Amino acid sequence: MPSVLPDGEPVPEDGSLPASALDGAGDRPLAFYLHVPYCATRCGYCDFNTYTATELRGSGGVLASRDNYAETLADEIRLARKVLGDDPRPVRTVFVGGGTPTLLAAGDLVRMLDAVREEFGLADDAEITTEANPESVGPEYLAALRAGGFNRISFGMQSARQHVLKVLDRTHTPGRPEACVAEARAAGFEHVNLDLIYGTPGESDDDWRASLEAAVGVGPDHVSAYALIVEEGTQLARRIRRGEVPMTDDDVHADRYLIADEVLSGAGYEWYEVSNWATSEAGRCLHNELYWRGADWWGAGPGAHSHVGGVRWWNVKHPGAYAAALGQGRSPGAGREVLTPEDRRVERILLELRLRDGCPLDLLRPAGLAAGRRALADGLLDPGPYARGRAALTLRGRLLADAVVRDLVD
């Protein structure tokens, strides 16, 4: 089952926010994340808040159905309008994730987007993304999404090798994600991403290099490459514990990351966040950049997290409980926390240091500044940005990003 929600104070039934959260809202971008919690099967490594038909059977009937999900989620978007009040900001980005959003009809995803458009309006250059499973879309589906306003799509490729996909319990056919890139381009999508995972048990350096080369060979303008993380409670964790497959290895992850940067850089992709590369600034995922820079976003859907003006909250996880709350006119929020200035300072360092231009040195306390000087001497921070007052990671620093962050937040 998906991971446990954090603790927090109760969310008011009407979802209202402290007045402080809305102060200065007009100066901050506003984004929406729309969560679709359904999957045809559960991948062995997945710890996301997703549910298969079997897991939902008998757990709420129509309340947990995919058939009326778009309208249920639209109810939360209408709640967001009430909570945010007379907010003049048009929405800058919308990102539909999951789960597998493309298990819903294309018209349902468009209706969810339309609810955001009707309640808030969209910026003229709004970035509108959906994640997609390669086996659940085709030319007609993609054309319907594009006609409905989506202009960016992210396909889960993970690997080009069948034996690696099998360990991950991915069901798509090797080569299908690459074909989807061409279909998305033909449908008029301006921006296309492929997601890759490295460090899967049984994957070799040659397997990983082949996956990278297959990805860049079809010309997406964005590639994400993530190290496999084995989460407790997943099928993969149980298989490793039983000795069926070997545990992942940090040294292997580092080697694979270096291969990724070599292949992607050589193909004209530039890193802009530790795990993300794009062929141009326009190809970057603006939605994720807003997360990393502490913007306001409303996460709609079961288990979705939101952040507005230093207040973070999260929804109940189960689709049935989520729908029931909205059906009764209540916020589906399960808990929230009001971030202190120190919380926000630490989060800025945690997130902004992962970006190519880094974080301002004036965020650091004396101990953090001393750690920054050591990191500079050790080749973990780039001397050029450092001289301009920013801590920015070198390639070696990216390999040790978590350790660098821990030192700088002291």
mmCIF file of C-alpha atoms in Angstrom:
data_model
loop_
_atom_site.group_PDB
_atom_site.id
_atom_site.type_symbol
_atom_site.label_atom_id
_atom_site.label_comp_id
_atom_site.label_asym_id
_atom_site.label_seq_id
_atom_site.Cartn_x
_atom_site.Cartn_y
_atom_site.Cartn_z
ATOM 1 C CA MET A 1 0.000 0.000 0.000
ATOM 2 C CA PRO A 2 1.087 3.626 -0.451
ATOM 3 C CA SER A 3 3.136 5.375 2.205
ATOM 4 C CA VAL A 4 1.594 6.897 5.323
ATOM 5 C CA LEU A 5 0.538 10.542 5.398
ATOM 6 C CA PRO A 6 2.445 12.866 7.763
ATOM 7 C CA ASP A 7 1.021 14.107 11.035
ATOM 8 C CA GLY A 8 -0.391 17.616 11.217
ATOM 9 C CA GLU A 9 -3.053 19.846 12.679
ATOM 10 C CA PRO A 10 -6.654 19.416 11.449
ATOM 11 C CA VAL A 11 -7.774 21.166 8.272
ATOM 12 C CA PRO A 12 -10.922 23.297 8.771
ATOM 13 C CA GLU A 13 -14.010 21.699 7.224
ATOM 14 C CA ASP A 14 -14.328 24.572 4.764
ATOM 15 C CA GLY A 15 -10.621 24.328 3.897
ATOM 16 C CA SER A 16 -9.977 27.959 4.879
ATOM 17 C CA LEU A 17 -6.405 29.190 5.216
ATOM 18 C CA PRO A 18 -4.841 31.596 7.708
ATOM 19 C CA ALA A 19 -4.949 35.182 6.431
ATOM 20 C CA SER A 20 -1.149 35.214 6.420
ATOM 21 C CA ALA A 21 -1.101 32.535 3.703
ATOM 22 C CA LEU A 22 -2.822 34.869 1.253
ATOM 23 C CA ASP A 23 -0.703 37.942 2.019
ATOM 24 C CA GLY A 24 1.241 38.888 -1.083
ATOM 25 C CA ALA A 25 -0.335 36.077 -3.102
ATOM 26 C CA GLY A 26 -0.520 38.257 -6.189
ATOM 27 C CA ASP A 27 3.278 38.325 -6.341
ATOM 28 C CA ARG A 28 3.598 34.520 -6.413
ATOM 29 C CA PRO A 29 2.830 32.157 -9.310
ATOM 30 C CA LEU A 30 -0.080 29.750 -8.854
ATOM 31 C CA ALA A 31 0.011 26.146 -10.096
ATOM 32 C CA PHE A 32 -2.341 23.161 -9.931
ATOM 33 C CA TYR A 33 -1.449 19.509 -9.534
ATOM 34 C CA LEU A 34 -4.300 17.118 -10.382
ATOM 35 C CA HIS A 35 -3.841 13.592 -9.046
ATOM 36 C CA VAL A 36 -5.385 10.563 -10.756
ATOM 37 C CA PRO A 37 -4.994 7.631 -8.332
ATOM 38 C CA TYR A 38 -5.774 4.734 -10.677
ATOM 39 C CA CYS A 39 -3.445 2.146 -12.211
ATOM 40 C CA ALA A 40 -4.135 -1.002 -14.216
ATOM 41 C CA THR A 41 -1.471 -2.852 -12.182
ATOM 42 C CA ARG A 42 0.880 -1.836 -9.377
ATOM 43 C CA CYS A 43 4.539 -1.602 -10.348
ATOM 44 C CA GLY A 44 6.793 -3.438 -7.932
ATOM 45 C CA TYR A 45 8.799 -0.337 -6.948
ATOM 46 C CA CYS A 46 5.877 2.088 -6.649
ATOM 47 C CA ASP A 47 5.068 3.792 -3.341
ATOM 48 C CA PHE A 48 2.733 6.444 -4.784
ATOM 49 C CA ASN A 49 -0.898 6.867 -3.733
ATOM 50 C CA THR A 50 -2.392 4.676 -6.439
ATOM 51 C CA TYR A 51 -5.010 1.931 -6.537
ATOM 52 C CA THR A 52 -5.871 -0.889 -8.883
ATOM 53 C CA ALA A 53 -9.435 -1.998 -9.565
ATOM 54 C CA THR A 54 -8.921 -4.981 -7.231
ATOM 55 C CA GLU A 55 -7.783 -2.738 -4.371
ATOM 56 C CA LEU A 56 -10.868 -0.550 -4.764
ATOM 57 C CA ARG A 57 -13.399 -3.369 -5.073
ATOM 58 C CA GLY A 58 -15.956 -3.172 -2.300
ATOM 59 C CA SER A 59 -14.381 -0.042 -0.816
ATOM 60 C CA GLY A 60 -16.885 2.610 -1.671
ATOM 61 C CA GLY A 61 -18.612 1.584 -4.874
ATOM 62 C CA VAL A 62 -19.416 4.514 -7.091
ATOM 63 C CA LEU A 63 -17.487 6.891 -4.827
ATOM 64 C CA ALA A 64 -14.268 5.172 -5.846
ATOM 65 C CA SER A 65 -15.177 4.804 -9.520
ATOM 66 C CA ARG A 66 -13.087 6.135 -12.374
ATOM 67 C CA ASP A 67 -16.291 6.940 -14.239
ATOM 68 C CA ASN A 68 -17.191 10.025 -12.188
ATOM 69 C CA TYR A 69 -13.704 10.954 -11.023
ATOM 70 C CA ALA A 70 -13.307 14.016 -13.252
ATOM 71 C CA GLU A 71 -16.401 15.644 -11.760
ATOM 72 C CA THR A 72 -15.341 14.744 -8.208
ATOM 73 C CA LEU A 73 -11.958 16.367 -8.746
ATOM 74 C CA ALA A 74 -13.681 19.413 -10.278
ATOM 75 C CA ASP A 75 -15.535 19.770 -6.970
ATOM 76 C CA GLU A 76 -12.205 20.288 -5.218
ATOM 77 C CA ILE A 77 -11.152 22.862 -7.803
ATOM 78 C CA ARG A 78 -14.368 24.750 -7.056
ATOM 79 C CA LEU A 79 -13.525 24.477 -3.344
ATOM 80 C CA ALA A 80 -10.102 25.964 -4.125
ATOM 81 C CA ARG A 81 -11.812 28.957 -5.704
ATOM 82 C CA LYS A 82 -13.774 29.549 -2.489
ATOM 83 C CA VAL A 83 -10.704 29.151 -0.278
ATOM 84 C CA LEU A 84 -8.458 31.412 -2.345
ATOM 85 C CA GLY A 85 -11.247 33.962 -2.749
ATOM 86 C CA ASP A 86 -10.904 36.868 -5.133
ATOM 87 C CA ASP A 87 -7.491 35.740 -6.328
ATOM 88 C CA PRO A 88 -6.612 37.501 -9.595
ATOM 89 C CA ARG A 89 -3.788 35.151 -10.549
ATOM 90 C CA PRO A 90 -4.281 33.078 -13.688
ATOM 91 C CA VAL A 91 -2.877 29.598 -13.264
ATOM 92 C CA ARG A 92 0.665 29.354 -14.617
ATOM 93 C CA THR A 93 0.987 25.558 -14.809
ATOM 94 C CA VAL A 94 -1.249 22.498 -14.527
ATOM 95 C CA PHE A 95 0.254 19.033 -14.085
ATOM 96 C CA VAL A 96 -1.877 15.874 -14.179
ATOM 97 C CA GLY A 97 -0.086 12.985 -12.483
ATOM 98 C CA GLY A 98 -0.757 9.661 -10.908
ATOM 99 C CA GLY A 99 -1.190 6.811 -10.951
ATOM 100 C CA THR A 100 -1.926 6.578 -14.628
ATOM 101 C CA PRO A 101 -3.924 9.632 -15.736
ATOM 102 C CA THR A 102 -4.384 8.162 -19.203
ATOM 103 C CA LEU A 103 -6.510 5.324 -17.804
ATOM 104 C CA LEU A 104 -9.226 7.992 -17.819
ATOM 105 C CA ALA A 105 -10.796 9.023 -21.091
ATOM 106 C CA ALA A 106 -9.065 11.964 -22.749
ATOM 107 C CA GLY A 107 -12.293 13.919 -22.342
ATOM 108 C CA ASP A 108 -12.102 13.438 -18.559
ATOM 109 C CA LEU A 109 -8.604 14.934 -18.392
ATOM 110 C CA VAL A 110 -9.804 17.854 -20.516
ATOM 111 C CA ARG A 111 -12.815 18.349 -18.195
ATOM 112 C CA MET A 112 -10.476 18.522 -15.222
ATOM 113 C CA LEU A 113 -8.391 21.142 -17.014
ATOM 114 C CA ASP A 114 -11.540 23.019 -18.001
ATOM 115 C CA ALA A 115 -12.535 23.259 -14.333
ATOM 116 C CA VAL A 116 -9.236 25.026 -13.580
ATOM 117 C CA ARG A 117 -9.732 27.283 -16.594
ATOM 118 C CA GLU A 118 -13.299 28.166 -15.619
ATOM 119 C CA GLU A 119 -12.574 28.864 -11.957
ATOM 120 C CA PHE A 120 -9.191 30.588 -12.228
ATOM 121 C CA GLY A 121 -8.281 31.179 -15.842
ATOM 122 C CA LEU A 122 -5.010 30.107 -17.427
ATOM 123 C CA ALA A 123 -2.022 32.295 -18.215
ATOM 124 C CA ASP A 124 -1.591 32.944 -21.929
ATOM 125 C CA ASP A 125 1.577 30.854 -21.948
ATOM 126 C CA ALA A 126 0.420 28.297 -19.373
ATOM 127 C CA GLU A 127 2.261 24.974 -19.313
ATOM 128 C CA ILE A 128 -0.278 22.113 -19.269
ATOM 129 C CA THR A 129 1.229 18.652 -18.705
ATOM 130 C CA THR A 130 -0.054 15.148 -18.238
ATOM 131 C CA GLU A 131 1.820 11.986 -17.424
ATOM 132 C CA ALA A 132 0.997 9.064 -19.714
ATOM 133 C CA ASN A 133 1.501 5.328 -19.815
ATOM 134 C CA PRO A 134 2.804 4.385 -23.271
ATOM 135 C CA GLU A 135 0.334 1.507 -23.625
ATOM 136 C CA SER A 136 -2.729 3.571 -22.687
ATOM 137 C CA VAL A 137 -2.517 6.230 -25.412
ATOM 138 C CA GLY A 138 -2.616 6.332 -29.186
ATOM 139 C CA PRO A 139 -2.803 8.980 -31.922
ATOM 140 C CA GLU A 140 -6.513 9.752 -31.402
ATOM 141 C CA TYR A 141 -6.146 10.019 -27.631
ATOM 142 C CA LEU A 142 -3.145 12.330 -27.951
ATOM 143 C CA ALA A 143 -4.926 14.489 -30.516
ATOM 144 C CA ALA A 144 -7.875 14.860 -28.139
ATOM 145 C CA LEU A 145 -5.572 15.975 -25.324
ATOM 146 C CA ARG A 146 -3.835 18.492 -27.543
ATOM 147 C CA ALA A 147 -7.152 19.883 -28.802
ATOM 148 C CA GLY A 148 -8.279 20.208 -25.175
ATOM 149 C CA GLY A 149 -5.352 22.444 -24.240
ATOM 150 C CA PHE A 150 -2.541 20.131 -23.136
ATOM 151 C CA ASN A 151 0.821 21.204 -24.579
ATOM 152 C CA ARG A 152 3.301 19.008 -22.684
ATOM 153 C CA ILE A 153 3.316 15.257 -22.065
ATOM 154 C CA SER A 154 5.539 12.969 -20.009
ATOM 155 C CA PHE A 155 5.849 9.275 -20.876
ATOM 156 C CA GLY A 156 7.060 6.679 -18.407
ATOM 157 C CA MET A 157 9.797 4.826 -20.304
ATOM 158 C CA GLN A 158 12.011 3.643 -17.399
ATOM 159 C CA SER A 159 14.188 1.389 -19.591
ATOM 160 C CA ALA A 160 14.646 0.132 -23.142
ATOM 161 C CA ARG A 161 15.492 -3.379 -21.912
ATOM 162 C CA GLN A 162 12.771 -5.975 -21.402
ATOM 163 C CA HIS A 163 14.486 -7.750 -18.490
ATOM 164 C CA VAL A 164 14.801 -4.428 -16.618
ATOM 165 C CA LEU A 165 11.147 -3.571 -17.230
ATOM 166 C CA LYS A 166 10.212 -7.016 -15.920
ATOM 167 C CA VAL A 167 11.997 -6.420 -12.601
ATOM 168 C CA LEU A 168 10.146 -3.095 -12.303
ATOM 169 C CA ASP A 169 6.822 -4.795 -13.203
ATOM 170 C CA ARG A 170 6.365 -2.369 -16.080
ATOM 171 C CA THR A 171 3.957 -3.743 -18.656
ATOM 172 C CA HIS A 172 4.756 -1.666 -21.744
ATOM 173 C CA THR A 173 6.611 -3.099 -24.706
ATOM 174 C CA PRO A 174 10.190 -1.887 -25.312
ATOM 175 C CA GLY A 175 10.077 0.637 -28.136
ATOM 176 C CA ARG A 176 6.536 1.775 -27.389
ATOM 177 C CA PRO A 177 7.584 4.933 -25.418
ATOM 178 C CA GLU A 178 9.815 6.000 -28.303
ATOM 179 C CA ALA A 179 6.911 5.541 -30.720
ATOM 180 C CA CYS A 180 4.748 7.664 -28.413
ATOM 181 C CA VAL A 181 7.154 10.578 -28.793
ATOM 182 C CA ALA A 182 6.556 10.582 -32.549
ATOM 183 C CA GLU A 183 2.783 10.287 -32.051
ATOM 184 C CA ALA A 184 2.795 13.180 -29.582
ATOM 185 C CA ARG A 185 4.760 15.353 -31.998
ATOM 186 C CA ALA A 186 2.312 14.466 -34.782
ATOM 187 C CA ALA A 187 -0.573 15.471 -32.493
ATOM 188 C CA GLY A 188 1.028 18.898 -32.019
ATOM 189 C CA PHE A 189 2.630 18.592 -28.585
ATOM 190 C CA GLU A 190 5.320 21.235 -28.222
ATOM 191 C CA HIS A 191 7.127 19.587 -25.317
ATOM 192 C CA VAL A 192 7.686 15.886 -24.635
ATOM 193 C CA ASN A 193 9.469 14.218 -21.710
ATOM 194 C CA LEU A 194 10.685 10.667 -21.197
ATOM 195 C CA ASP A 195 11.150 9.382 -17.634
ATOM 196 C CA LEU A 196 13.995 6.917 -17.044
ATOM 197 C CA ILE A 197 15.046 4.941 -13.947
ATOM 198 C CA TYR A 198 18.584 3.695 -13.284
ATOM 199 C CA GLY A 199 19.983 1.225 -10.787
ATOM 200 C CA THR A 200 17.375 -1.518 -11.217
ATOM 201 C CA PRO A 201 18.649 -4.900 -9.983
ATOM 202 C CA GLY A 202 20.049 -6.792 -12.968
ATOM 203 C CA GLU A 203 20.615 -3.680 -15.079
ATOM 204 C CA SER A 204 24.123 -3.321 -16.558
ATOM 205 C CA ASP A 205 25.977 -0.195 -17.637
ATOM 206 C CA ASP A 206 25.329 -1.246 -21.231
ATOM 207 C CA ASP A 207 21.593 -1.612 -20.531
ATOM 208 C CA TRP A 208 21.490 1.880 -19.062
ATOM 209 C CA ARG A 209 23.469 3.423 -21.892
ATOM 210 C CA ALA A 210 21.168 1.724 -24.415
ATOM 211 C CA SER A 211 18.127 3.171 -22.645
ATOM 212 C CA LEU A 212 19.584 6.671 -22.734
ATOM 213 C CA GLU A 213 20.524 6.385 -26.376
ATOM 214 C CA ALA A 214 17.083 5.055 -27.286
ATOM 215 C CA ALA A 215 15.481 7.976 -25.464
ATOM 216 C CA VAL A 216 17.528 10.772 -27.009
ATOM 217 C CA GLY A 217 17.359 9.079 -30.399
ATOM 218 C CA VAL A 218 13.680 9.961 -30.780
ATOM 219 C CA GLY A 219 14.140 13.617 -29.883
ATOM 220 C CA PRO A 220 12.153 14.499 -26.756
ATOM 221 C CA ASP A 221 13.118 17.958 -25.528
ATOM 222 C CA HIS A 222 13.247 16.788 -21.898
ATOM 223 C CA VAL A 223 14.586 13.693 -20.141
ATOM 224 C CA SER A 224 14.269 12.856 -16.437
ATOM 225 C CA ALA A 225 16.583 10.225 -14.958
ATOM 226 C CA TYR A 226 15.951 9.015 -11.423
ATOM 227 C CA ALA A 227 17.828 6.554 -9.233
ATOM 228 C CA LEU A 228 15.685 3.624 -8.195
ATOM 229 C CA ILE A 229 14.685 3.975 -4.543
ATOM 230 C CA VAL A 230 13.505 0.793 -2.843
ATOM 231 C CA GLU A 231 10.626 1.819 -0.588
ATOM 232 C CA GLU A 232 9.555 -0.313 2.355
ATOM 233 C CA GLY A 233 6.253 -2.067 1.794
ATOM 234 C CA THR A 234 6.678 -2.430 -1.965
ATOM 235 C CA GLN A 235 6.802 -5.698 -3.866
ATOM 236 C CA LEU A 236 10.383 -4.955 -4.930
ATOM 237 C CA ALA A 237 11.465 -4.495 -1.298
ATOM 238 C CA ARG A 238 9.944 -7.868 -0.444
ATOM 239 C CA ARG A 239 11.736 -9.538 -3.376
ATOM 240 C CA ILE A 240 15.065 -8.074 -2.270
ATOM 241 C CA ARG A 241 14.452 -9.181 1.317
ATOM 242 C CA ARG A 242 13.782 -12.742 0.086
ATOM 243 C CA GLY A 243 17.022 -12.668 -1.926
ATOM 244 C CA GLU A 244 15.285 -12.980 -5.299
ATOM 245 C CA VAL A 245 17.034 -9.882 -6.672
ATOM 246 C CA PRO A 246 20.077 -7.979 -5.335
ATOM 247 C CA MET A 247 19.835 -4.737 -3.373
ATOM 248 C CA THR A 248 20.581 -1.544 -5.268
ATOM 249 C CA ASP A 249 24.047 -0.053 -4.792
ATOM 250 C CA ASP A 250 25.010 3.603 -4.229
ATOM 251 C CA ASP A 251 28.251 3.249 -6.177
ATOM 252 C CA VAL A 252 26.351 1.809 -9.131
ATOM 253 C CA HIS A 253 23.906 4.719 -8.920
ATOM 254 C CA ALA A 254 26.811 7.179 -9.073
ATOM 255 C CA ASP A 255 28.305 5.450 -12.106
ATOM 256 C CA ARG A 256 24.932 5.423 -13.865
ATOM 257 C CA TYR A 257 24.421 9.103 -13.135
ATOM 258 C CA LEU A 258 27.763 9.924 -14.737
ATOM 259 C CA ILE A 259 26.775 7.894 -17.802
ATOM 260 C CA ALA A 260 23.469 9.782 -17.948
ATOM 261 C CA ASP A 261 25.147 13.158 -17.831
ATOM 262 C CA GLU A 262 27.690 12.083 -20.445
ATOM 263 C CA VAL A 263 25.110 10.772 -22.917
ATOM 264 C CA LEU A 264 22.573 13.537 -22.382
ATOM 265 C CA SER A 265 25.133 16.347 -22.517
ATOM 266 C CA GLY A 266 26.633 14.839 -25.632
ATOM 267 C CA ALA A 267 23.193 14.807 -27.267
ATOM 268 C CA GLY A 268 22.559 18.495 -26.564
ATOM 269 C CA TYR A 269 20.657 18.269 -23.276
ATOM 270 C CA GLU A 270 21.622 20.572 -20.409
ATOM 271 C CA TRP A 271 20.966 19.738 -16.785
ATOM 272 C CA TYR A 272 18.889 22.308 -14.903
ATOM 273 C CA GLU A 273 17.993 20.189 -11.853
ATOM 274 C CA VAL A 274 19.923 17.224 -10.511
ATOM 275 C CA SER A 275 17.632 14.658 -12.169
ATOM 276 C CA ASN A 276 16.394 16.660 -15.160
ATOM 277 C CA TRP A 277 17.846 17.680 -18.524
ATOM 278 C CA ALA A 278 16.319 19.762 -21.340
ATOM 279 C CA THR A 279 17.390 20.870 -24.808
ATOM 280 C CA SER A 280 16.374 24.489 -24.116
ATOM 281 C CA GLU A 281 14.977 26.713 -21.401
ATOM 282 C CA ALA A 282 11.539 26.381 -23.010
ATOM 283 C CA GLY A 283 11.830 22.601 -22.711
ATOM 284 C CA ARG A 284 12.228 22.665 -18.942
ATOM 285 C CA CYS A 285 9.324 21.570 -16.736
ATOM 286 C CA LEU A 286 8.127 24.907 -15.380
ATOM 287 C CA HIS A 287 5.651 23.188 -13.062
ATOM 288 C CA ASN A 288 8.438 21.404 -11.203
ATOM 289 C CA GLU A 289 10.536 24.567 -11.194
ATOM 290 C CA LEU A 290 7.678 26.299 -9.362
ATOM 291 C CA TYR A 291 7.784 23.546 -6.728
ATOM 292 C CA TRP A 292 11.525 23.890 -6.334
ATOM 293 C CA ARG A 293 11.262 27.680 -5.985
ATOM 294 C CA GLY A 294 8.513 27.632 -3.353
ATOM 295 C CA ALA A 295 5.589 28.942 -5.421
ATOM 296 C CA ASP A 296 1.928 28.377 -4.506
ATOM 297 C CA TRP A 297 0.262 25.221 -5.759
ATOM 298 C CA TRP A 298 -3.009 23.469 -5.069
ATOM 299 C CA GLY A 299 -2.893 19.677 -5.230
ATOM 300 C CA ALA A 300 -6.313 18.237 -6.001
ATOM 301 C CA GLY A 301 -7.087 14.546 -5.626
ATOM 302 C CA PRO A 302 -6.677 11.760 -3.033
ATOM 303 C CA GLY A 303 -3.419 12.111 -1.120
ATOM 304 C CA ALA A 304 -2.396 15.238 -3.039
ATOM 305 C CA HIS A 305 -0.269 17.840 -1.226
ATOM 306 C CA SER A 306 -0.670 21.622 -1.512
ATOM 307 C CA HIS A 307 1.299 24.699 -0.502
ATOM 308 C CA VAL A 308 0.062 28.272 -0.323
ATOM 309 C CA GLY A 309 1.941 31.075 1.401
ATOM 310 C CA GLY A 310 3.817 28.883 3.864
ATOM 311 C CA VAL A 311 0.880 26.588 4.675
ATOM 312 C CA ARG A 312 1.196 22.981 3.531
ATOM 313 C CA TRP A 313 -1.662 20.494 3.639
ATOM 314 C CA TRP A 314 -2.488 17.038 2.298
ATOM 315 C CA ASN A 315 -5.692 15.247 1.378
ATOM 316 C CA VAL A 316 -7.106 11.961 2.630
ATOM 317 C CA LYS A 317 -5.615 9.131 0.612
ATOM 318 C CA HIS A 318 -8.474 6.829 -0.305
ATOM 319 C CA PRO A 319 -10.581 7.788 -3.366
ATOM 320 C CA GLY A 320 -13.777 6.776 -1.550
ATOM 321 C CA ALA A 321 -13.047 8.909 1.515
ATOM 322 C CA TYR A 322 -11.971 11.766 -0.758
ATOM 323 C CA ALA A 323 -15.195 11.690 -2.763
ATOM 324 C CA ALA A 324 -17.310 11.333 0.373
ATOM 325 C CA ALA A 325 -15.819 14.465 1.951
ATOM 326 C CA LEU A 326 -16.432 16.579 -1.146
ATOM 327 C CA GLY A 327 -19.915 15.110 -1.542
ATOM 328 C CA GLN A 328 -20.719 16.343 1.968
ATOM 329 C CA GLY A 329 -19.355 19.810 1.210
ATOM 330 C CA ARG A 330 -16.238 19.306 3.328
ATOM 331 C CA SER A 331 -12.589 19.806 2.526
ATOM 332 C CA PRO A 332 -10.845 16.486 1.835
ATOM 333 C CA GLY A 333 -7.811 17.766 3.760
ATOM 334 C CA ALA A 334 -6.394 15.243 6.239
ATOM 335 C CA GLY A 335 -3.881 17.524 7.944
ATOM 336 C CA ARG A 336 -1.748 20.610 7.559
ATOM 337 C CA GLU A 337 1.236 22.473 8.919
ATOM 338 C CA VAL A 338 2.133 26.150 9.020
ATOM 339 C CA LEU A 339 5.797 26.507 8.143
ATOM 340 C CA THR A 340 7.980 28.695 10.342
ATOM 341 C CA PRO A 341 10.489 31.112 8.790
ATOM 342 C CA GLU A 342 13.210 28.612 9.694
ATOM 343 C CA ASP A 343 11.288 25.778 7.997
ATOM 344 C CA ARG A 344 11.028 27.856 4.845
ATOM 345 C CA ARG A 345 14.711 28.808 4.931
ATOM 346 C CA VAL A 346 15.757 25.166 5.203
ATOM 347 C CA GLU A 347 13.361 24.115 2.442
ATOM 348 C CA ARG A 348 14.758 26.763 0.123
ATOM 349 C CA ILE A 349 18.255 25.359 0.612
ATOM 350 C CA LEU A 350 17.044 21.772 0.178
ATOM 351 C CA LEU A 351 15.245 22.524 -3.069
ATOM 352 C CA GLU A 352 17.151 25.366 -4.691
ATOM 353 C CA LEU A 353 20.555 23.758 -4.257
ATOM 354 C CA ARG A 354 19.391 21.021 -6.638
ATOM 355 C CA LEU A 355 18.928 23.629 -9.390
ATOM 356 C CA ARG A 356 21.655 24.611 -11.822
ATOM 357 C CA ASP A 357 21.862 28.194 -10.498
ATOM 358 C CA GLY A 358 21.862 26.997 -6.873
ATOM 359 C CA CYS A 359 20.746 28.872 -3.779
ATOM 360 C CA PRO A 360 21.803 32.261 -2.379
ATOM 361 C CA LEU A 361 24.628 32.120 0.135
ATOM 362 C CA ASP A 362 22.753 34.589 2.319
ATOM 363 C CA LEU A 363 20.351 31.754 3.210
ATOM 364 C CA LEU A 364 23.152 30.039 5.102
ATOM 365 C CA ARG A 365 23.938 30.379 8.805
ATOM 366 C CA PRO A 366 27.591 30.705 9.934
ATOM 367 C CA ALA A 367 28.003 26.924 10.227
ATOM 368 C CA GLY A 368 26.478 26.483 6.786
ATOM 369 C CA LEU A 369 28.782 29.124 5.313
ATOM 370 C CA ALA A 370 31.771 27.319 6.786
ATOM 371 C CA ALA A 371 30.475 24.073 5.271
ATOM 372 C CA GLY A 372 30.059 25.893 1.968
ATOM 373 C CA ARG A 373 33.703 26.957 2.003
ATOM 374 C CA ARG A 374 34.748 23.357 2.634
ATOM 375 C CA ALA A 375 32.491 22.137 -0.167
ATOM 376 C CA LEU A 376 34.044 24.722 -2.483
ATOM 377 C CA ALA A 377 37.551 23.553 -1.594
ATOM 378 C CA ASP A 378 36.497 19.931 -2.115
ATOM 379 C CA GLY A 379 35.188 20.654 -5.610
ATOM 380 C CA LEU A 380 31.532 20.155 -4.713
ATOM 381 C CA LEU A 381 30.480 23.766 -5.356
ATOM 382 C CA ASP A 382 31.203 25.766 -8.506
ATOM 383 C CA PRO A 383 33.610 28.688 -7.836
ATOM 384 C CA GLY A 384 32.019 30.958 -10.486
ATOM 385 C CA PRO A 385 28.535 31.165 -8.937
ATOM 386 C CA TYR A 386 30.093 31.097 -5.451
ATOM 387 C CA ALA A 387 31.961 34.318 -6.231
ATOM 388 C CA ARG A 388 28.600 35.825 -7.224
ATOM 389 C CA GLY A 389 26.993 34.832 -3.920
ATOM 390 C CA ARG A 390 25.392 31.496 -4.865
ATOM 391 C CA ALA A 391 26.048 27.884 -3.864
ATOM 392 C CA ALA A 392 25.772 25.821 -7.066
ATOM 393 C CA LEU A 393 26.741 22.176 -7.438
ATOM 394 C CA THR A 394 29.501 20.863 -9.673
ATOM 395 C CA LEU A 395 29.080 17.466 -11.358
ATOM 396 C CA ARG A 396 30.831 15.849 -8.386
ATOM 397 C CA GLY A 397 28.598 17.873 -6.094
ATOM 398 C CA ARG A 398 25.509 16.504 -7.827
ATOM 399 C CA LEU A 399 26.661 12.987 -6.983
ATOM 400 C CA LEU A 400 26.810 13.994 -3.310
ATOM 401 C CA ALA A 401 23.921 16.485 -3.322
ATOM 402 C CA ASP A 402 22.152 15.080 -0.250
ATOM 403 C CA ALA A 403 25.346 15.232 1.834
ATOM 404 C CA VAL A 404 26.090 18.791 0.676
ATOM 405 C CA VAL A 405 22.574 19.891 1.608
ATOM 406 C CA ARG A 406 22.875 18.353 5.075
ATOM 407 C CA ASP A 407 26.049 20.336 5.711
ATOM 408 C CA LEU A 408 24.710 23.630 4.386
ATOM 409 C CA VAL A 409 21.500 23.646 6.430
ATOM 410 C CA ASP A 410 23.410 23.518 9.741
#
